[in-house]
Amino acid sequence: MNDPVVKNPWSALRAYTDARIGLGRAGISVPTHELLNFQLSHAKARDAVHLPLHVNALLEGFARLPLDIRLLGEGKAEGLLQEGVSPILLHSQAQSRDSYLQRPDLGRRLDDRSRQSLEALQQGASYDLAIVVVDGLSSLAIHENALTFIQTLTKELAKDTQEWKLAPFCIVEQGRVAIGDEVGELLHVKSVVVLIGERPGLSSPDSLGLYMTYAPKVGLTDAYRNCISNIRKEGLSYEEAAKKTLYLLKESRKLQLSGVAIKERAYEDETLKMTQEKNFLLN
């Protein structure tokens, strides 16, 4: 029996992308297996939005997270590692998932108890960087990627020639990107990095996003933030994302700004070299 599915010549390109291209057809319809795959991906995306943040698992992960003690400002011995840290648990003003989804404004501000705990913690200390983990629209992305990326990023920070003193790590439930501004302002940090679960796509329910802001304070718009997206095993690797983040942090510290005023040139030298080597017009 002949295959009832008419293949699309573009289907060969699916070896290079998760995008739904070259699906083929059965008569005038989408083939059944492609329709079922779409429904499965849609179900995974919905699950990622509603999956609760497993706070206890995150705390256990942080307790085992190897961290160069120089980043905590508690020691100067080169290469000395500390086993684990204890993050601060915070919550936005959205007290349930339903209110979080219906009232984005509530997800951008801390509730009274969280704000008071940070105010009590802050006693004149100053930090170079705060790393804030936020569930956002995909707790799955946090579970799958956050701790591994933090470990990769802190290794890069420890190797840098400049000193980076970290504020206590924070975990925020029912939070959105802008909540990092309030956390950073209360902790008196120079820069804040928010790791947040991105809005799930149909091929990437586990995508981690990163937003960096210099001199964070309540009321800043997205124009003051730099974003690195799609951090996950099948997307932007942890190593590449950490390299880009360190570049942005160093540029931000040097220029004392962030957002649209900073152009991302982390790979500019490599790109220029490749262009010169392969462009026949230059040979």
PDB file of C-alpha atoms in Angstrom:
ATOM      1  CA  MET A   1       0.000   0.000   0.000  1.00  0.00           C
ATOM      2  CA  ASN A   2       1.360   3.390  -0.974  1.00  0.00           C
ATOM      3  CA  ASP A   3       2.091   5.913   1.782  1.00  0.00           C
ATOM      4  CA  PRO A   4      -0.956   8.230   1.942  1.00  0.00           C
ATOM      5  CA  VAL A   5       1.252  11.083   3.199  1.00  0.00           C
ATOM      6  CA  VAL A   6       2.652  13.399   0.551  1.00  0.00           C
ATOM      7  CA  LYS A   7       6.077  14.480   1.796  1.00  0.00           C
ATOM      8  CA  ASN A   8       7.182  18.084   1.664  1.00  0.00           C
ATOM      9  CA  PRO A   9      10.627  18.738   0.106  1.00  0.00           C
ATOM     10  CA  TRP A  10      11.378  21.197   2.921  1.00  0.00           C
ATOM     11  CA  SER A  11      11.163  18.369   5.463  1.00  0.00           C
ATOM     12  CA  ALA A  12      14.923  17.767   5.149  1.00  0.00           C
ATOM     13  CA  LEU A  13      15.483  21.058   6.997  1.00  0.00           C
ATOM     14  CA  ARG A  14      13.854  19.646  10.141  1.00  0.00           C
ATOM     15  CA  ALA A  15      17.159  18.016  10.953  1.00  0.00           C
ATOM     16  CA  TYR A  16      18.361  21.526  11.857  1.00  0.00           C
ATOM     17  CA  THR A  17      15.389  22.985  13.716  1.00  0.00           C
ATOM     18  CA  ASP A  18      12.515  22.099  16.048  1.00  0.00           C
ATOM     19  CA  ALA A  19      10.245  24.418  14.066  1.00  0.00           C
ATOM     20  CA  ARG A  20       7.232  22.761  12.451  1.00  0.00           C
ATOM     21  CA  ILE A  21       8.168  23.037   8.798  1.00  0.00           C
ATOM     22  CA  GLY A  22       7.737  20.643   5.892  1.00  0.00           C
ATOM     23  CA  LEU A  23       4.954  18.673   7.564  1.00  0.00           C
ATOM     24  CA  GLY A  24       3.648  17.133   4.382  1.00  0.00           C
ATOM     25  CA  ARG A  25      -0.034  16.437   3.840  1.00  0.00           C
ATOM     26  CA  ALA A  26      -2.611  13.667   3.704  1.00  0.00           C
ATOM     27  CA  GLY A  27      -5.124  14.737   1.103  1.00  0.00           C
ATOM     28  CA  ILE A  28      -5.763  18.372   2.008  1.00  0.00           C
ATOM     29  CA  SER A  29      -5.075  17.904   5.739  1.00  0.00           C
ATOM     30  CA  VAL A  30      -2.130  17.714   8.103  1.00  0.00           C
ATOM     31  CA  PRO A  31      -0.923  14.075   8.550  1.00  0.00           C
ATOM     32  CA  THR A  32      -2.357  12.433  11.660  1.00  0.00           C
ATOM     33  CA  HIS A  33       0.996  11.887  13.395  1.00  0.00           C
ATOM     34  CA  GLU A  34       1.892  15.565  12.916  1.00  0.00           C
ATOM     35  CA  LEU A  35      -1.457  16.613  14.393  1.00  0.00           C
ATOM     36  CA  LEU A  36      -0.881  14.341  17.400  1.00  0.00           C
ATOM     37  CA  ASN A  37       2.631  15.736  17.861  1.00  0.00           C
ATOM     38  CA  PHE A  38       1.208  19.265  17.854  1.00  0.00           C
ATOM     39  CA  GLN A  39      -1.394  18.360  20.478  1.00  0.00           C
ATOM     40  CA  LEU A  40       1.283  16.744  22.662  1.00  0.00           C
ATOM     41  CA  SER A  41       3.509  19.829  22.442  1.00  0.00           C
ATOM     42  CA  HIS A  42       0.556  22.066  23.290  1.00  0.00           C
ATOM     43  CA  ALA A  43      -0.234  19.927  26.345  1.00  0.00           C
ATOM     44  CA  LYS A  44       3.409  20.135  27.507  1.00  0.00           C
ATOM     45  CA  ALA A  45       3.341  23.926  27.155  1.00  0.00           C
ATOM     46  CA  ARG A  46       0.165  24.176  29.240  1.00  0.00           C
ATOM     47  CA  ASP A  47       1.623  21.869  31.893  1.00  0.00           C
ATOM     48  CA  ALA A  48       4.767  24.011  32.096  1.00  0.00           C
ATOM     49  CA  VAL A  49       2.673  27.124  32.826  1.00  0.00           C
ATOM     50  CA  HIS A  50       0.727  25.495  35.639  1.00  0.00           C
ATOM     51  CA  LEU A  51       3.462  23.300  37.146  1.00  0.00           C
ATOM     52  CA  PRO A  52       4.193  24.559  40.708  1.00  0.00           C
ATOM     53  CA  LEU A  53       7.738  25.571  41.558  1.00  0.00           C
ATOM     54  CA  HIS A  54       9.361  22.757  43.549  1.00  0.00           C
ATOM     55  CA  VAL A  55      10.923  24.976  46.167  1.00  0.00           C
ATOM     56  CA  ASN A  56      12.243  22.164  48.369  1.00  0.00           C
ATOM     57  CA  ALA A  57      14.062  20.565  45.442  1.00  0.00           C
ATOM     58  CA  LEU A  58      15.611  23.940  44.586  1.00  0.00           C
ATOM     59  CA  LEU A  59      16.743  24.448  48.174  1.00  0.00           C
ATOM     60  CA  GLU A  60      18.362  21.016  48.187  1.00  0.00           C
ATOM     61  CA  GLY A  61      20.109  21.880  44.940  1.00  0.00           C
ATOM     62  CA  PHE A  62      21.442  25.154  46.338  1.00  0.00           C
ATOM     63  CA  ALA A  63      22.641  23.310  49.449  1.00  0.00           C
ATOM     64  CA  ARG A  64      24.906  21.193  47.207  1.00  0.00           C
ATOM     65  CA  LEU A  65      25.927  23.992  44.848  1.00  0.00           C
ATOM     66  CA  PRO A  66      29.733  24.351  44.817  1.00  0.00           C
ATOM     67  CA  LEU A  67      30.591  28.038  44.938  1.00  0.00           C
ATOM     68  CA  ASP A  68      33.923  29.829  44.966  1.00  0.00           C
ATOM     69  CA  ILE A  69      34.075  31.427  48.384  1.00  0.00           C
ATOM     70  CA  ARG A  70      35.634  34.594  46.946  1.00  0.00           C
ATOM     71  CA  LEU A  71      32.256  35.427  45.399  1.00  0.00           C
ATOM     72  CA  LEU A  72      30.718  35.563  48.859  1.00  0.00           C
ATOM     73  CA  GLY A  73      33.329  37.984  50.151  1.00  0.00           C
ATOM     74  CA  GLU A  74      34.175  35.616  52.994  1.00  0.00           C
ATOM     75  CA  GLY A  75      37.650  34.557  52.000  1.00  0.00           C
ATOM     76  CA  LYS A  76      40.548  35.345  49.730  1.00  0.00           C
ATOM     77  CA  ALA A  77      42.084  31.910  49.246  1.00  0.00           C
ATOM     78  CA  GLU A  78      42.256  31.269  45.512  1.00  0.00           C
ATOM     79  CA  GLY A  79      40.078  28.440  44.275  1.00  0.00           C
ATOM     80  CA  LEU A  80      38.591  27.684  47.705  1.00  0.00           C
ATOM     81  CA  LEU A  81      35.080  26.320  47.320  1.00  0.00           C
ATOM     82  CA  GLN A  82      32.141  26.402  49.684  1.00  0.00           C
ATOM     83  CA  GLU A  83      29.642  23.541  49.633  1.00  0.00           C
ATOM     84  CA  GLY A  84      26.201  24.971  49.189  1.00  0.00           C
ATOM     85  CA  VAL A  85      24.358  28.169  50.000  1.00  0.00           C
ATOM     86  CA  SER A  86      20.948  29.020  51.481  1.00  0.00           C
ATOM     87  CA  PRO A  87      18.812  31.231  49.241  1.00  0.00           C
ATOM     88  CA  ILE A  88      16.150  33.616  50.514  1.00  0.00           C
ATOM     89  CA  LEU A  89      12.566  32.602  49.739  1.00  0.00           C
ATOM     90  CA  LEU A  90      10.361  35.432  48.534  1.00  0.00           C
ATOM     91  CA  HIS A  91       6.871  35.784  47.074  1.00  0.00           C
ATOM     92  CA  SER A  92       5.193  38.279  44.790  1.00  0.00           C
ATOM     93  CA  GLN A  93       1.865  39.953  45.520  1.00  0.00           C
ATOM     94  CA  ALA A  94       0.143  37.308  43.372  1.00  0.00           C
ATOM     95  CA  GLN A  95      -0.970  34.778  45.961  1.00  0.00           C
ATOM     96  CA  SER A  96      -2.215  32.144  43.512  1.00  0.00           C
ATOM     97  CA  ARG A  97      -1.445  30.972  39.989  1.00  0.00           C
ATOM     98  CA  ASP A  98      -4.782  32.259  38.761  1.00  0.00           C
ATOM     99  CA  SER A  99      -4.166  35.773  40.074  1.00  0.00           C
ATOM    100  CA  TYR A 100      -0.618  35.616  38.697  1.00  0.00           C
ATOM    101  CA  LEU A 101      -1.903  34.853  35.196  1.00  0.00           C
ATOM    102  CA  GLN A 102      -4.716  37.404  35.311  1.00  0.00           C
ATOM    103  CA  ARG A 103      -2.832  40.251  37.064  1.00  0.00           C
ATOM    104  CA  PRO A 104       0.706  40.633  35.654  1.00  0.00           C
ATOM    105  CA  ASP A 105       1.171  43.770  37.779  1.00  0.00           C
ATOM    106  CA  LEU A 106       0.975  41.709  40.990  1.00  0.00           C
ATOM    107  CA  GLY A 107       3.797  39.478  39.785  1.00  0.00           C
ATOM    108  CA  ARG A 108       6.112  42.470  39.446  1.00  0.00           C
ATOM    109  CA  ARG A 109       6.109  43.481  43.118  1.00  0.00           C
ATOM    110  CA  LEU A 110       7.069  41.701  46.350  1.00  0.00           C
ATOM    111  CA  ASP A 111       4.504  41.086  49.032  1.00  0.00           C
ATOM    112  CA  ASP A 112       4.916  42.882  52.360  1.00  0.00           C
ATOM    113  CA  ARG A 113       6.517  39.936  54.152  1.00  0.00           C
ATOM    114  CA  SER A 114       9.173  39.445  51.465  1.00  0.00           C
ATOM    115  CA  ARG A 115       9.982  43.156  51.313  1.00  0.00           C
ATOM    116  CA  GLN A 116      10.363  43.314  55.084  1.00  0.00           C
ATOM    117  CA  SER A 117      12.686  40.303  55.134  1.00  0.00           C
ATOM    118  CA  LEU A 118      15.010  41.950  52.605  1.00  0.00           C
ATOM    119  CA  GLU A 119      14.909  45.266  54.482  1.00  0.00           C
ATOM    120  CA  ALA A 120      15.846  43.452  57.688  1.00  0.00           C
ATOM    121  CA  LEU A 121      18.697  41.674  55.910  1.00  0.00           C
ATOM    122  CA  GLN A 122      20.140  44.834  54.394  1.00  0.00           C
ATOM    123  CA  GLN A 123      22.359  46.534  56.991  1.00  0.00           C
ATOM    124  CA  GLY A 124      24.680  48.698  54.971  1.00  0.00           C
ATOM    125  CA  ALA A 125      26.185  45.862  52.956  1.00  0.00           C
ATOM    126  CA  SER A 126      26.792  46.401  49.261  1.00  0.00           C
ATOM    127  CA  TYR A 127      27.099  43.845  46.508  1.00  0.00           C
ATOM    128  CA  ASP A 128      28.192  43.747  42.907  1.00  0.00           C
ATOM    129  CA  LEU A 129      25.548  41.298  41.744  1.00  0.00           C
ATOM    130  CA  ALA A 130      22.319  39.626  42.839  1.00  0.00           C
ATOM    131  CA  ILE A 131      21.088  36.440  41.154  1.00  0.00           C
ATOM    132  CA  VAL A 132      17.320  36.046  41.444  1.00  0.00           C
ATOM    133  CA  VAL A 133      15.532  32.824  40.407  1.00  0.00           C
ATOM    134  CA  VAL A 134      11.897  33.382  39.374  1.00  0.00           C
ATOM    135  CA  ASP A 135       9.365  30.779  38.266  1.00  0.00           C
ATOM    136  CA  GLY A 136       7.758  33.011  35.609  1.00  0.00           C
ATOM    137  CA  LEU A 137       5.658  31.144  33.070  1.00  0.00           C
ATOM    138  CA  SER A 138       7.600  27.866  33.169  1.00  0.00           C
ATOM    139  CA  SER A 139       8.710  26.309  36.443  1.00  0.00           C
ATOM    140  CA  LEU A 140       9.950  23.419  34.314  1.00  0.00           C
ATOM    141  CA  ALA A 141      12.627  25.710  32.869  1.00  0.00           C
ATOM    142  CA  ILE A 142      13.828  26.537  36.389  1.00  0.00           C
ATOM    143  CA  HIS A 143      13.889  22.894  37.452  1.00  0.00           C
ATOM    144  CA  GLU A 144      15.794  21.807  34.345  1.00  0.00           C
ATOM    145  CA  ASN A 145      18.312  24.621  33.909  1.00  0.00           C
ATOM    146  CA  ALA A 146      18.669  27.178  36.714  1.00  0.00           C
ATOM    147  CA  LEU A 147      21.145  25.475  39.041  1.00  0.00           C
ATOM    148  CA  THR A 148      23.409  24.172  36.284  1.00  0.00           C
ATOM    149  CA  PHE A 149      23.539  27.605  34.699  1.00  0.00           C
ATOM    150  CA  ILE A 150      24.268  29.309  38.043  1.00  0.00           C
ATOM    151  CA  GLN A 151      27.135  26.884  38.614  1.00  0.00           C
ATOM    152  CA  THR A 152      28.523  27.666  35.141  1.00  0.00           C
ATOM    153  CA  LEU A 153      28.119  31.423  35.563  1.00  0.00           C
ATOM    154  CA  THR A 154      29.713  31.573  39.016  1.00  0.00           C
ATOM    155  CA  LYS A 155      32.742  29.683  37.683  1.00  0.00           C
ATOM    156  CA  GLU A 156      33.149  32.383  35.029  1.00  0.00           C
ATOM    157  CA  LEU A 157      32.741  35.139  37.627  1.00  0.00           C
ATOM    158  CA  ALA A 158      35.355  33.551  39.890  1.00  0.00           C
ATOM    159  CA  LYS A 159      37.865  33.385  37.022  1.00  0.00           C
ATOM    160  CA  ASP A 160      37.343  37.020  36.015  1.00  0.00           C
ATOM    161  CA  THR A 161      40.062  39.530  36.787  1.00  0.00           C
ATOM    162  CA  GLN A 162      37.530  41.837  38.446  1.00  0.00           C
ATOM    163  CA  GLU A 163      36.035  41.097  41.848  1.00  0.00           C
ATOM    164  CA  TRP A 164      32.380  40.057  41.946  1.00  0.00           C
ATOM    165  CA  LYS A 165      30.740  40.007  45.354  1.00  0.00           C
ATOM    166  CA  LEU A 166      27.401  38.195  45.274  1.00  0.00           C
ATOM    167  CA  ALA A 167      24.335  39.125  47.294  1.00  0.00           C
ATOM    168  CA  PRO A 168      22.409  36.250  48.882  1.00  0.00           C
ATOM    169  CA  PHE A 169      20.628  34.199  46.224  1.00  0.00           C
ATOM    170  CA  CYS A 170      16.866  34.773  46.071  1.00  0.00           C
ATOM    171  CA  ILE A 171      14.004  32.548  44.893  1.00  0.00           C
ATOM    172  CA  VAL A 172      10.732  34.300  44.043  1.00  0.00           C
ATOM    173  CA  GLU A 173       7.443  32.452  43.586  1.00  0.00           C
ATOM    174  CA  GLN A 174       4.777  33.792  41.198  1.00  0.00           C
ATOM    175  CA  GLY A 175       7.184  36.421  39.930  1.00  0.00           C
ATOM    176  CA  ARG A 176       7.746  38.275  36.678  1.00  0.00           C
ATOM    177  CA  VAL A 177      10.888  39.885  35.271  1.00  0.00           C
ATOM    178  CA  ALA A 178      10.462  43.317  36.856  1.00  0.00           C
ATOM    179  CA  ILE A 179      10.376  41.886  40.378  1.00  0.00           C
ATOM    180  CA  GLY A 180      14.161  41.596  40.156  1.00  0.00           C
ATOM    181  CA  ASP A 181      14.358  45.414  40.192  1.00  0.00           C
ATOM    182  CA  GLU A 182      12.737  45.584  43.621  1.00  0.00           C
ATOM    183  CA  VAL A 183      14.920  42.761  44.981  1.00  0.00           C
ATOM    184  CA  GLY A 184      18.064  44.450  43.665  1.00  0.00           C
ATOM    185  CA  GLU A 185      17.051  47.853  45.017  1.00  0.00           C
ATOM    186  CA  LEU A 186      16.392  46.482  48.510  1.00  0.00           C
ATOM    187  CA  LEU A 187      19.704  44.580  48.526  1.00  0.00           C
ATOM    188  CA  HIS A 188      21.641  47.636  47.255  1.00  0.00           C
ATOM    189  CA  VAL A 189      23.300  45.771  44.403  1.00  0.00           C
ATOM    190  CA  LYS A 190      25.020  47.290  41.405  1.00  0.00           C
ATOM    191  CA  SER A 191      23.486  44.770  39.002  1.00  0.00           C
ATOM    192  CA  VAL A 192      20.794  42.141  39.133  1.00  0.00           C
ATOM    193  CA  VAL A 193      20.413  39.017  36.993  1.00  0.00           C
ATOM    194  CA  VAL A 194      16.941  37.468  36.877  1.00  0.00           C
ATOM    195  CA  LEU A 195      16.664  33.842  35.770  1.00  0.00           C
ATOM    196  CA  ILE A 196      13.061  33.194  34.769  1.00  0.00           C
ATOM    197  CA  GLY A 197      11.015  30.511  33.038  1.00  0.00           C
ATOM    198  CA  GLU A 198      10.052  31.837  29.616  1.00  0.00           C
ATOM    199  CA  ARG A 199       6.604  31.684  28.086  1.00  0.00           C
ATOM    200  CA  PRO A 200       6.582  28.086  26.723  1.00  0.00           C
ATOM    201  CA  GLY A 201       6.774  27.601  22.986  1.00  0.00           C
ATOM    202  CA  LEU A 202       5.370  24.543  21.259  1.00  0.00           C
ATOM    203  CA  SER A 203       8.864  23.116  20.897  1.00  0.00           C
ATOM    204  CA  SER A 204      10.492  24.570  24.021  1.00  0.00           C
ATOM    205  CA  PRO A 205       8.487  24.309  27.267  1.00  0.00           C
ATOM    206  CA  ASP A 206      11.740  24.349  29.265  1.00  0.00           C
ATOM    207  CA  SER A 207      13.374  27.537  27.995  1.00  0.00           C
ATOM    208  CA  LEU A 208      15.200  29.669  30.579  1.00  0.00           C
ATOM    209  CA  GLY A 209      15.449  33.430  30.100  1.00  0.00           C
ATOM    210  CA  LEU A 210      17.972  35.829  31.668  1.00  0.00           C
ATOM    211  CA  TYR A 211      17.516  39.568  32.238  1.00  0.00           C
ATOM    212  CA  MET A 212      20.346  41.815  33.427  1.00  0.00           C
ATOM    213  CA  THR A 213      19.787  45.315  34.830  1.00  0.00           C
ATOM    214  CA  TYR A 214      22.318  47.833  36.137  1.00  0.00           C
ATOM    215  CA  ALA A 215      21.319  49.961  39.144  1.00  0.00           C
ATOM    216  CA  PRO A 216      17.947  48.215  39.514  1.00  0.00           C
ATOM    217  CA  LYS A 217      15.032  50.096  41.043  1.00  0.00           C
ATOM    218  CA  VAL A 218      11.264  49.867  40.972  1.00  0.00           C
ATOM    219  CA  GLY A 219       9.686  51.436  37.900  1.00  0.00           C
ATOM    220  CA  LEU A 220      12.326  50.685  35.266  1.00  0.00           C
ATOM    221  CA  THR A 221      11.065  49.637  31.849  1.00  0.00           C
ATOM    222  CA  ASP A 222      12.342  46.783  29.671  1.00  0.00           C
ATOM    223  CA  ALA A 223      14.543  49.305  27.841  1.00  0.00           C
ATOM    224  CA  TYR A 224      16.889  49.156  30.846  1.00  0.00           C
ATOM    225  CA  ARG A 225      17.333  45.387  30.638  1.00  0.00           C
ATOM    226  CA  ASN A 226      19.476  43.082  28.521  1.00  0.00           C
ATOM    227  CA  CYS A 227      18.014  39.690  27.699  1.00  0.00           C
ATOM    228  CA  ILE A 228      19.562  36.326  26.877  1.00  0.00           C
ATOM    229  CA  SER A 229      16.967  33.790  25.806  1.00  0.00           C
ATOM    230  CA  ASN A 230      16.482  30.072  25.173  1.00  0.00           C
ATOM    231  CA  ILE A 231      19.047  28.794  27.697  1.00  0.00           C
ATOM    232  CA  ARG A 232      18.557  25.019  27.792  1.00  0.00           C
ATOM    233  CA  LYS A 233      20.164  21.779  26.677  1.00  0.00           C
ATOM    234  CA  GLU A 234      18.631  21.939  23.182  1.00  0.00           C
ATOM    235  CA  GLY A 235      19.039  25.712  22.876  1.00  0.00           C
ATOM    236  CA  LEU A 236      21.761  28.150  23.917  1.00  0.00           C
ATOM    237  CA  SER A 237      24.311  26.171  25.934  1.00  0.00           C
ATOM    238  CA  TYR A 238      25.068  27.074  29.540  1.00  0.00           C
ATOM    239  CA  GLU A 239      28.668  27.868  28.631  1.00  0.00           C
ATOM    240  CA  GLU A 240      27.739  30.271  25.810  1.00  0.00           C
ATOM    241  CA  ALA A 241      25.055  31.932  27.921  1.00  0.00           C
ATOM    242  CA  ALA A 242      27.488  32.407  30.829  1.00  0.00           C
ATOM    243  CA  LYS A 243      30.052  33.941  28.483  1.00  0.00           C
ATOM    244  CA  LYS A 244      27.474  36.382  27.112  1.00  0.00           C
ATOM    245  CA  THR A 245      26.286  37.228  30.618  1.00  0.00           C
ATOM    246  CA  LEU A 246      29.784  37.978  31.867  1.00  0.00           C
ATOM    247  CA  TYR A 247      30.378  40.182  28.836  1.00  0.00           C
ATOM    248  CA  LEU A 248      27.201  42.168  29.527  1.00  0.00           C
ATOM    249  CA  LEU A 249      28.008  42.468  33.232  1.00  0.00           C
ATOM    250  CA  LYS A 250      31.501  43.804  32.521  1.00  0.00           C
ATOM    251  CA  GLU A 251      30.245  46.274  29.909  1.00  0.00           C
ATOM    252  CA  SER A 252      27.481  47.353  32.265  1.00  0.00           C
ATOM    253  CA  ARG A 253      29.923  47.914  35.120  1.00  0.00           C
ATOM    254  CA  LYS A 254      32.303  49.881  32.876  1.00  0.00           C
ATOM    255  CA  LEU A 255      29.612  52.112  31.325  1.00  0.00           C
ATOM    256  CA  GLN A 256      27.355  52.154  34.418  1.00  0.00           C
ATOM    257  CA  LEU A 257      24.234  51.455  32.391  1.00  0.00           C
ATOM    258  CA  SER A 258      22.317  48.590  30.831  1.00  0.00           C
ATOM    259  CA  GLY A 259      19.631  47.900  28.261  1.00  0.00           C
ATOM    260  CA  VAL A 260      19.475  49.337  24.771  1.00  0.00           C
ATOM    261  CA  ALA A 261      22.549  51.485  25.408  1.00  0.00           C
ATOM    262  CA  ILE A 262      24.737  48.356  25.442  1.00  0.00           C
ATOM    263  CA  LYS A 263      25.381  46.528  22.194  1.00  0.00           C
ATOM    264  CA  GLU A 264      26.116  42.837  22.550  1.00  0.00           C
ATOM    265  CA  ARG A 265      29.534  42.267  20.976  1.00  0.00           C
ATOM    266  CA  ALA A 266      30.616  39.160  22.852  1.00  0.00           C
ATOM    267  CA  TYR A 267      31.337  37.309  19.595  1.00  0.00           C
ATOM    268  CA  GLU A 268      32.170  40.272  17.373  1.00  0.00           C
ATOM    269  CA  ASP A 269      35.885  39.434  17.035  1.00  0.00           C
ATOM    270  CA  GLU A 270      35.159  35.791  16.156  1.00  0.00           C
ATOM    271  CA  THR A 271      32.460  36.793  13.659  1.00  0.00           C
ATOM    272  CA  LEU A 272      34.754  39.309  11.973  1.00  0.00           C
ATOM    273  CA  LYS A 273      37.529  36.717  11.714  1.00  0.00           C
ATOM    274  CA  MET A 274      35.185  34.144  10.133  1.00  0.00           C
ATOM    275  CA  THR A 275      33.857  36.733   7.672  1.00  0.00           C
ATOM    276  CA  GLN A 276      37.335  37.712   6.574  1.00  0.00           C
ATOM    277  CA  GLU A 277      38.360  34.079   6.142  1.00  0.00           C
ATOM    278  CA  LYS A 278      35.313  32.991   4.111  1.00  0.00           C
ATOM    279  CA  ASN A 279      34.282  36.078   2.142  1.00  0.00           C
ATOM    280  CA  PHE A 280      35.662  35.545  -1.346  1.00  0.00           C
ATOM    281  CA  LEU A 281      35.301  39.258  -2.087  1.00  0.00           C
ATOM    282  CA  LEU A 282      38.099  39.913   0.402  1.00  0.00           C
ATOM    283  CA  ASN A 283      40.507  37.350  -1.084  1.00  0.00           C
TER     284      ASN A 283
END
